[in-house]
GROMACS .gro file of C-alpha atoms in nm:
model
  357
    1GLY     CA    1   6.656  -3.418  -5.872
    2LEU     CA    2   6.676  -3.472  -6.258
    3SER     CA    3   6.817  -3.786  -6.420
    4ASP     CA    4   7.002  -3.818  -6.749
    5MET     CA    5   6.955  -4.165  -6.882
    6HIS     CA    6   7.207  -4.172  -7.156
    7VAL     CA    7   7.563  -4.011  -7.059
    8HIS     CA    8   7.923  -4.084  -7.135
    9ILE     CA    9   8.126  -3.997  -6.834
   10ASN     CA   10   8.485  -3.926  -6.913
   11ASN     CA   11   8.634  -3.760  -6.614
   12ASP     CA   12   8.561  -3.643  -6.255
   13ASN     CA   13   8.502  -3.287  -6.355
   14GLU     CA   14   8.187  -3.380  -6.534
   15LEU     CA   15   8.027  -3.512  -6.213
   16PHE     CA   16   7.999  -3.183  -6.064
   17LEU     CA   17   7.860  -3.021  -6.385
   18PHE     CA   18   7.565  -3.264  -6.365
   19ILE     CA   19   7.504  -3.164  -6.004
   20ALA     CA   20   7.538  -2.789  -6.090
   21HIS     CA   21   7.250  -2.831  -6.330
   22GLY     CA   22   7.028  -3.025  -6.099
   23VAL     CA   23   7.115  -3.370  -6.241
   24THR     CA   24   7.145  -3.616  -5.939
   25THR     CA   25   7.127  -3.949  -6.120
   26VAL     CA   26   7.289  -4.063  -6.445
   27GLN     CA   27   7.305  -4.382  -6.660
   28ASN     CA   28   7.647  -4.422  -6.811
   29THR     CA   29   7.601  -4.601  -7.143
   30TRP     CA   30   7.964  -4.704  -7.204
   31GLY     CA   31   8.185  -4.847  -6.929
   32TYR     CA   32   8.554  -4.890  -7.008
   33ASN     CA   33   8.620  -5.229  -6.864
   34GLY     CA   34   8.926  -5.307  -7.082
   35TRP     CA   35   9.272  -5.310  -6.931
   36LYS     CA   36   9.359  -4.974  -7.078
   37PHE     CA   37   9.106  -4.808  -6.848
   38ARG     CA   38   9.172  -4.993  -6.523
   39ILE     CA   39   9.266  -4.761  -6.234
   40MET     CA   40   9.385  -4.910  -5.910
   41GLY     CA   41   9.260  -5.256  -6.017
   42PHE     CA   42   8.901  -5.131  -6.073
   43PRO     CA   43   8.730  -5.061  -6.407
   44TYR     CA   44   8.704  -4.682  -6.429
   45GLN     CA   45   8.329  -4.600  -6.398
   46LEU     CA   46   8.279  -4.880  -6.141
   47LYS     CA   47   8.540  -4.721  -5.916
   48MET     CA   48   8.387  -4.380  -5.964
   49ARG     CA   49   8.043  -4.520  -5.889
   50GLU     CA   50   8.170  -4.669  -5.554
   51ASP     CA   51   8.372  -4.357  -5.467
   52ILE     CA   52   8.036  -4.151  -5.495
   53LYS     CA   53   7.852  -4.405  -5.280
   54GLN     CA   54   8.119  -4.391  -5.013
   55GLY     CA   55   8.127  -4.010  -5.019
   56LYS     CA   56   8.492  -3.989  -5.136
   57ILE     CA   57   8.390  -3.765  -5.433
   58LEU     CA   58   8.082  -3.560  -5.497
   59GLY     CA   59   7.869  -3.684  -5.784
   60PRO     CA   60   7.531  -3.807  -5.902
   61THR     CA   61   7.429  -4.162  -5.844
   62ILE     CA   62   7.561  -4.369  -6.138
   63TYR     CA   63   7.408  -4.673  -6.308
   64THR     CA   64   7.667  -4.795  -6.572
   65ALA     CA   65   7.706  -5.054  -6.852
   66GLY     CA   66   8.029  -5.213  -6.928
   67SER     CA   67   8.191  -5.242  -7.270
   68ILE     CA   68   7.941  -5.192  -7.561
   69LEU     CA   69   7.877  -5.525  -7.734
   70GLU     CA   70   7.920  -5.477  -8.113
   71GLY     CA   71   7.959  -5.698  -8.422
   72GLU     CA   72   8.167  -5.650  -8.730
   73PRO     CA   73   8.266  -5.380  -8.835
   74LEU     CA   74   8.334  -5.213  -8.498
   75THR     CA   75   8.173  -4.875  -8.480
   76HIS     CA   76   8.447  -4.764  -8.243
   77PRO     CA   77   8.782  -4.935  -8.158
   78PHE     CA   78   8.705  -4.938  -7.790
   79MET     CA   79   8.381  -5.139  -7.829
   80LYS     CA   80   8.392  -5.516  -7.763
   81LYS     CA   81   8.374  -5.719  -8.084
   82ILE     CA   82   8.126  -6.015  -8.026
   83MET     CA   83   8.104  -6.250  -8.321
   84THR     CA   84   7.944  -6.562  -8.188
   85PRO     CA   85   7.656  -6.651  -7.945
   86GLU     CA   86   7.901  -6.821  -7.721
   87ALA     CA   87   8.121  -6.518  -7.692
   88GLY     CA   88   7.806  -6.313  -7.625
   89GLU     CA   89   7.692  -6.530  -7.349
   90LYS     CA   90   8.044  -6.523  -7.190
   91GLU     CA   91   8.054  -6.138  -7.205
   92VAL     CA   92   7.716  -6.105  -7.024
   93VAL     CA   93   7.836  -6.341  -6.759
   94ASP     CA   94   8.172  -6.147  -6.712
   95GLN     CA   95   7.990  -5.806  -6.699
   96LYS     CA   96   7.726  -5.938  -6.448
   97ASN     CA   97   8.012  -6.075  -6.240
   98SER     CA   98   8.202  -5.744  -6.255
   99GLY     CA   99   7.902  -5.550  -6.117
  100TYR     CA  100   7.777  -5.360  -6.406
  101ASP     CA  101   7.408  -5.251  -6.402
  102PHE     CA  102   7.301  -5.349  -6.760
  103ILE     CA  103   7.431  -5.474  -7.100
  104LYS     CA  104   7.448  -5.242  -7.389
  105VAL     CA  105   7.401  -5.380  -7.754
  106TYR     CA  106   7.498  -5.207  -8.070
  107ASP     CA  107   7.437  -5.178  -8.442
  108ASN     CA  108   7.630  -5.456  -8.610
  109LEU     CA  109   7.551  -5.758  -8.394
  110ASP     CA  110   7.415  -6.056  -8.590
  111SER     CA  111   7.083  -6.203  -8.500
  112SER     CA  112   7.202  -6.520  -8.347
  113THR     CA  113   7.451  -6.346  -8.125
  114TYR     CA  114   7.206  -6.079  -8.032
  115ASN     CA  115   6.945  -6.332  -7.928
  116ALA     CA  116   7.196  -6.532  -7.720
  117ILE     CA  117   7.306  -6.208  -7.539
  118VAL     CA  118   6.939  -6.124  -7.450
  119LYS     CA  119   6.871  -6.486  -7.351
  120LYS     CA  120   7.161  -6.509  -7.113
  121ALA     CA  121   7.100  -6.164  -6.975
  122SER     CA  122   6.746  -6.265  -6.886
  123GLU     CA  123   6.869  -6.573  -6.713
  124LEU     CA  124   7.111  -6.374  -6.508
  125LYS     CA  125   6.854  -6.099  -6.447
  126ILE     CA  126   7.061  -5.813  -6.600
  127PRO     CA  127   6.878  -5.579  -6.834
  128VAL     CA  128   6.978  -5.531  -7.202
  129LYS     CA  129   6.946  -5.180  -7.344
  130GLY     CA  130   7.095  -4.980  -7.627
  131HIS     CA  131   7.060  -4.974  -8.011
  132VAL     CA  132   6.840  -5.190  -8.239
  133PRO     CA  133   7.095  -5.398  -8.437
  134PHE     CA  134   7.047  -5.362  -8.816
  135ALA     CA  135   7.016  -5.738  -8.859
  136VAL     CA  136   6.754  -5.769  -8.584
  137GLY     CA  137   6.520  -5.483  -8.670
  138ILE     CA  138   6.254  -5.306  -8.464
  139ASP     CA  139   5.995  -5.575  -8.489
  140ASN     CA  140   6.218  -5.859  -8.348
  141THR     CA  141   6.369  -5.610  -8.080
  142LEU     CA  142   6.030  -5.526  -7.950
  143LYS     CA  143   5.969  -5.905  -7.886
  144SER     CA  144   6.322  -5.992  -7.775
  145GLY     CA  145   6.327  -5.880  -7.407
  146GLN     CA  146   6.543  -5.579  -7.462
  147ILE     CA  147   6.398  -5.330  -7.225
  148SER     CA  148   6.491  -4.990  -7.372
  149ILE     CA  149   6.602  -4.837  -7.707
  150ASP     CA  150   6.843  -4.549  -7.751
  151HIS     CA  151   6.815  -4.266  -8.002
  152LEU     CA  152   6.496  -4.407  -8.161
  153THR     CA  153   6.721  -4.655  -8.354
  154GLY     CA  154   6.510  -4.912  -8.540
  155TYR     CA  155   6.245  -4.653  -8.596
  156ILE     CA  156   6.462  -4.404  -8.767
  157ASP     CA  157   6.801  -4.387  -8.942
  158PRO     CA  158   6.986  -4.070  -8.796
  159ASP     CA  159   7.251  -4.069  -9.064
  160ALA     CA  160   7.003  -4.070  -9.350
  161ALA     CA  161   6.756  -3.843  -9.138
  162ASP     CA  162   6.471  -4.073  -9.241
  163PHE     CA  163   6.229  -4.336  -9.111
  164LEU     CA  164   6.328  -4.700  -9.120
  165ILE     CA  165   5.968  -4.797  -9.056
  166PRO     CA  166   5.706  -4.683  -9.324
  167GLU     CA  167   5.613  -4.327  -9.233
  168ASN     CA  168   5.244  -4.405  -9.251
  169SER     CA  169   5.287  -4.668  -8.977
  170ILE     CA  170   5.444  -4.450  -8.698
  171GLU     CA  171   5.124  -4.488  -8.495
  172LYS     CA  172   5.111  -4.863  -8.537
  173TYR     CA  173   5.482  -4.904  -8.404
  174ALA     CA  174   5.406  -4.657  -8.117
  175GLU     CA  175   5.118  -4.894  -8.021
  176LEU     CA  176   5.343  -5.204  -8.057
  177THR     CA  177   5.606  -5.042  -7.841
  178LYS     CA  178   5.351  -4.962  -7.572
  179LYS     CA  179   5.218  -5.323  -7.582
  180ALA     CA  180   5.568  -5.457  -7.554
  181GLY     CA  181   5.643  -5.240  -7.247
  182VAL     CA  182   5.978  -5.108  -7.416
  183TRP     CA  183   6.110  -4.789  -7.306
  184ASN     CA  184   6.256  -4.520  -7.548
  185CYS     CA  185   6.531  -4.270  -7.477
  186PRO     CA  186   6.521  -4.038  -7.781
  187THR     CA  187   6.821  -3.813  -7.709
  188ILE     CA  188   6.689  -3.541  -7.948
  189VAL     CA  189   6.957  -3.294  -7.842
  190ILE     CA  190   7.249  -3.495  -7.984
  191TRP     CA  191   7.119  -3.457  -8.348
  192GLN     CA  192   7.112  -3.084  -8.295
  193LYS     CA  193   7.491  -3.091  -8.255
  194ARG     CA  194   7.547  -3.271  -8.575
  195GLY     CA  195   7.551  -3.135  -8.933
  196LEU     CA  196   7.683  -2.805  -8.813
  197ASP     CA  197   7.875  -2.606  -9.070
  198GLU     CA  198   8.202  -2.431  -8.982
  199LYS     CA  199   8.027  -2.108  -8.905
  200LYS     CA  200   7.794  -2.276  -8.652
  201ILE     CA  201   8.088  -2.472  -8.505
  202ASP     CA  202   8.273  -2.143  -8.457
  203GLU     CA  203   7.957  -1.999  -8.294
  204MET     CA  204   7.937  -2.289  -8.051
  205ALA     CA  205   8.285  -2.200  -7.926
  206ASN     CA  206   8.105  -1.916  -7.732
  207HIS     CA  207   7.855  -2.163  -7.563
  208PRO     CA  208   7.873  -2.113  -7.174
  209GLY     CA  209   7.948  -2.490  -7.148
  210MET     CA  210   8.279  -2.446  -7.335
  211LYS     CA  211   8.452  -2.273  -7.048
  212HIS     CA  212   8.439  -2.596  -6.840
  213LEU     CA  213   8.637  -2.785  -7.093
  214SER     CA  214   9.014  -2.835  -7.090
  215PHE     CA  215   9.224  -2.734  -7.390
  216MET     CA  216   9.263  -3.097  -7.499
  217GLN     CA  217   8.891  -3.159  -7.476
  218LYS     CA  218   8.833  -2.861  -7.703
  219ILE     CA  219   9.082  -2.994  -7.954
  220PHE     CA  220   8.919  -3.341  -7.942
  221LEU     CA  221   8.575  -3.182  -7.970
  222ARG     CA  222   8.664  -3.023  -8.301
  223ILE     CA  223   8.807  -3.345  -8.440
  224SER     CA  224   8.502  -3.549  -8.324
  225ILE     CA  225   8.243  -3.312  -8.475
  226ASN     CA  226   8.403  -3.334  -8.804
  227GLU     CA  227   8.417  -3.714  -8.789
  228LEU     CA  228   8.052  -3.739  -8.689
  229ASN     CA  229   7.951  -3.513  -8.978
  230LYS     CA  230   8.119  -3.751  -9.233
  231SER     CA  231   7.863  -4.023  -9.156
  232ILE     CA  232   7.564  -3.803  -9.254
  233LYS     CA  233   7.399  -3.912  -9.576
  234TYR     CA  234   7.126  -3.656  -9.590
  235LYS     CA  235   7.196  -3.380  -9.842
  236GLY     CA  236   6.947  -3.119  -9.734
  237ASP     CA  237   6.908  -2.930  -9.408
  238TYR     CA  238   7.005  -3.208  -9.175
  239ASN     CA  239   6.909  -3.034  -8.846
  240LYS     CA  240   6.559  -2.942  -8.968
  241ARG     CA  241   6.483  -3.285  -9.105
  242ILE     CA  242   6.627  -3.490  -8.817
  243THR     CA  243   6.431  -3.265  -8.570
  244GLU     CA  244   6.114  -3.329  -8.771
  245ILE     CA  245   6.140  -3.706  -8.770
  246ASN     CA  246   6.240  -3.712  -8.401
  247TYR     CA  247   5.937  -3.493  -8.305
  248LYS     CA  248   5.705  -3.718  -8.514
  249MET     CA  249   5.821  -4.039  -8.357
  250VAL     CA  250   5.835  -3.901  -7.995
  251ASN     CA  251   5.491  -3.756  -8.024
  252ALA     CA  252   5.338  -4.084  -8.160
  253LEU     CA  253   5.519  -4.275  -7.875
  254HIS     CA  254   5.379  -4.031  -7.622
  255LYS     CA  255   5.027  -4.037  -7.750
  256ALA     CA  256   5.031  -4.412  -7.757
  257GLY     CA  257   5.133  -4.408  -7.386
  258ALA     CA  258   5.473  -4.568  -7.468
  259LYS     CA  259   5.732  -4.506  -7.195
  260LEU     CA  260   5.993  -4.238  -7.237
  261LEU     CA  261   6.320  -4.141  -7.071
  262LEU     CA  262   6.521  -3.830  -7.093
  263GLY     CA  263   6.881  -3.881  -7.220
  264THR     CA  264   7.126  -3.641  -7.397
  265ASP     CA  265   7.427  -3.857  -7.504
  266SER     CA  266   7.648  -3.611  -7.316
  267GLY     CA  267   8.019  -3.655  -7.378
  268ASN     CA  268   7.972  -3.596  -7.757
  269PRO     CA  269   8.065  -3.265  -7.915
  270PHE     CA  270   7.878  -2.973  -7.764
  271VAL     CA  271   7.652  -3.204  -7.566
  272PHE     CA  272   7.755  -3.064  -7.230
  273PRO     CA  273   7.701  -3.257  -6.911
  274GLY     CA  274   7.396  -3.123  -6.714
  275TRP     CA  275   7.329  -2.825  -6.943
  276SER     CA  276   7.206  -3.058  -7.227
  277VAL     CA  277   6.935  -3.197  -6.996
  278HIS     CA  278   6.764  -2.857  -6.994
  279GLU     CA  279   6.789  -2.855  -7.375
  280GLU     CA  280   6.639  -3.199  -7.404
  281LEU     CA  281   6.349  -3.098  -7.171
  282GLN     CA  282   6.267  -2.818  -7.415
  283TYR     CA  283   6.288  -3.045  -7.712
  284LEU     CA  284   6.051  -3.286  -7.554
  285VAL     CA  285   5.799  -2.999  -7.493
  286ASN     CA  286   5.847  -2.906  -7.858
  287ALA     CA  287   5.760  -3.260  -7.950
  288GLY     CA  288   5.424  -3.248  -7.784
  289LEU     CA  289   5.475  -3.329  -7.409
  290SER     CA  290   5.352  -3.078  -7.159
  291PRO     CA  291   5.616  -2.934  -6.922
  292TYR     CA  292   5.487  -3.175  -6.651
  293GLU     CA  293   5.506  -3.481  -6.876
  294SER     CA  294   5.861  -3.362  -6.987
  295ILE     CA  295   5.980  -3.333  -6.627
  296LYS     CA  296   5.842  -3.692  -6.555
  297THR     CA  297   6.087  -3.837  -6.822
  298ALA     CA  298   6.371  -3.701  -6.597
  299THR     CA  299   6.226  -3.789  -6.253
  300VAL     CA  300   5.960  -4.051  -6.209
  301ASN     CA  301   6.025  -4.231  -6.528
  302PRO     CA  302   6.396  -4.310  -6.478
  303ALA     CA  303   6.324  -4.434  -6.130
  304GLU     CA  304   6.056  -4.661  -6.246
  305HIS     CA  305   6.268  -4.791  -6.536
  306LEU     CA  306   6.562  -4.868  -6.306
  307GLY     CA  307   6.318  -5.047  -6.045
  308LYS     CA  308   6.434  -4.775  -5.797
  309LEU     CA  309   6.107  -4.592  -5.742
  310HIS     CA  310   6.141  -4.673  -5.366
  311GLU     CA  311   6.467  -4.476  -5.362
  312PHE     CA  312   6.411  -4.173  -5.589
  313GLY     CA  313   6.189  -4.022  -5.853
  314THR     CA  314   5.939  -3.839  -5.611
  315ILE     CA  315   5.976  -3.637  -5.298
  316GLU     CA  316   5.867  -3.859  -5.008
  317PRO     CA  317   6.014  -3.932  -4.664
  318GLY     CA  318   6.273  -4.214  -4.671
  319LYS     CA  319   6.381  -4.153  -5.035
  320ASN     CA  320   6.721  -4.017  -5.149
  321ALA     CA  321   6.767  -3.646  -5.034
  322ASP     CA  322   6.858  -3.553  -5.406
  323LEU     CA  323   6.655  -3.227  -5.465
  324VAL     CA  324   6.651  -2.928  -5.677
  325LEU     CA  325   6.505  -2.593  -5.566
  326LEU     CA  326   6.395  -2.362  -5.841
  327ASP     CA  327   6.331  -1.981  -5.838
  328LYS     CA  328   6.033  -2.011  -6.092
  329ASN     CA  329   5.787  -2.274  -6.169
  330PRO     CA  330   5.876  -2.494  -6.464
  331LEU     CA  331   5.515  -2.598  -6.519
  332ASN     CA  332   5.459  -2.250  -6.650
  333ASP     CA  333   5.766  -2.252  -6.868
  334ILE     CA  334   5.998  -2.544  -6.901
  335ALA     CA  335   6.287  -2.303  -6.938
  336ASN     CA  336   6.244  -2.227  -6.568
  337ILE     CA  337   6.409  -2.559  -6.489
  338SER     CA  338   6.747  -2.383  -6.538
  339LYS     CA  339   6.660  -2.111  -6.274
  340ILE     CA  340   6.827  -2.311  -5.992
  341SER     CA  341   6.833  -2.166  -5.649
  342GLY     CA  342   7.019  -2.466  -5.498
  343VAL     CA  343   7.067  -2.846  -5.521
  344MET     CA  344   7.074  -3.104  -5.238
  345ILE     CA  345   7.288  -3.406  -5.326
  346LYS     CA  346   7.264  -3.694  -5.077
  347GLY     CA  347   7.151  -3.452  -4.812
  348VAL     CA  348   7.423  -3.201  -4.875
  349TRP     CA  349   7.285  -2.849  -4.956
  350LEU     CA  350   7.464  -2.646  -5.227
  351SER     CA  351   7.328  -2.294  -5.270
  352GLY     CA  352   7.309  -2.142  -5.629
  353THR     CA  353   7.599  -1.917  -5.524
  354GLU     CA  354   7.808  -2.209  -5.425
  355LEU     CA  355   7.723  -2.395  -5.741
  356LYS     CA  356   7.830  -2.098  -5.965
  357LYS     CA  357   8.151  -2.052  -5.764
   0.00000   0.00000   0.00000
């Protein structure tokens, strides 16, 4: 089965959309553990994770962060504002005790607070993942103990569609990343959904994934895409430029032997659950990976990254019965990954006909 290592789960309906596209494991990178999101006394995604484990609902295996730890200004009002090292340490303890799988850090944390978060997380043996805070920078992050980086932050500035590191030092930073053992989850697909003009936004309304959204989700999507586009600073062809720098950085990391994970940032406008995994696989091939290497970023690599290679990631006796059967060989053409004959999730077989139904 495939894994998506950067998702935002917002409702139960999305769980089956992942399965229908062969995605049997997801990493939810924003858990709502505030009072507004508590259901029956449990934080939302933690309850969903347990319901899936107990077989109450059908869905992929979930690994989840708690609230995103952010400095000032808050990038989003639902993030947790952490302004001091002491507050950072307390939040790490609270999230660890609540049962979250990892800590997610964000753009505006100051250096001393970030360092305290990573140190306390190391003591408690809970991984730190997420963005490279602006005040910390890529050099310090690679030495910090943070185990993975999302969206190539620290190497590139997505809003400016440019490199943060000198462009002639891409290979050097790829080598430093490999040496540090830090993983990267590029999420190339999310940037393909930004910078769209009104005509392209209207065209996206005909995307097959749209039929699975509720009326309110479609309204929210239109508002969100316009808000996301406001932060873009690049004045030229944004999609062309952001794709170019993503491909360059991913290719350098891959050639250096640095570790890559497939993620999509699903939950954002036009980044549809499950569907976007197939798009990302193609983008990784476009960036220079072979189909086999691209598939590894969604199978073996996530299992290794999570320390769960004994449970999933390869097909072996005793591992989770999370499997995808394809009609055509994806090693010949990565697009064949979407030709799904059926999916087995936790030993339950769902034929292609049933999935479509």
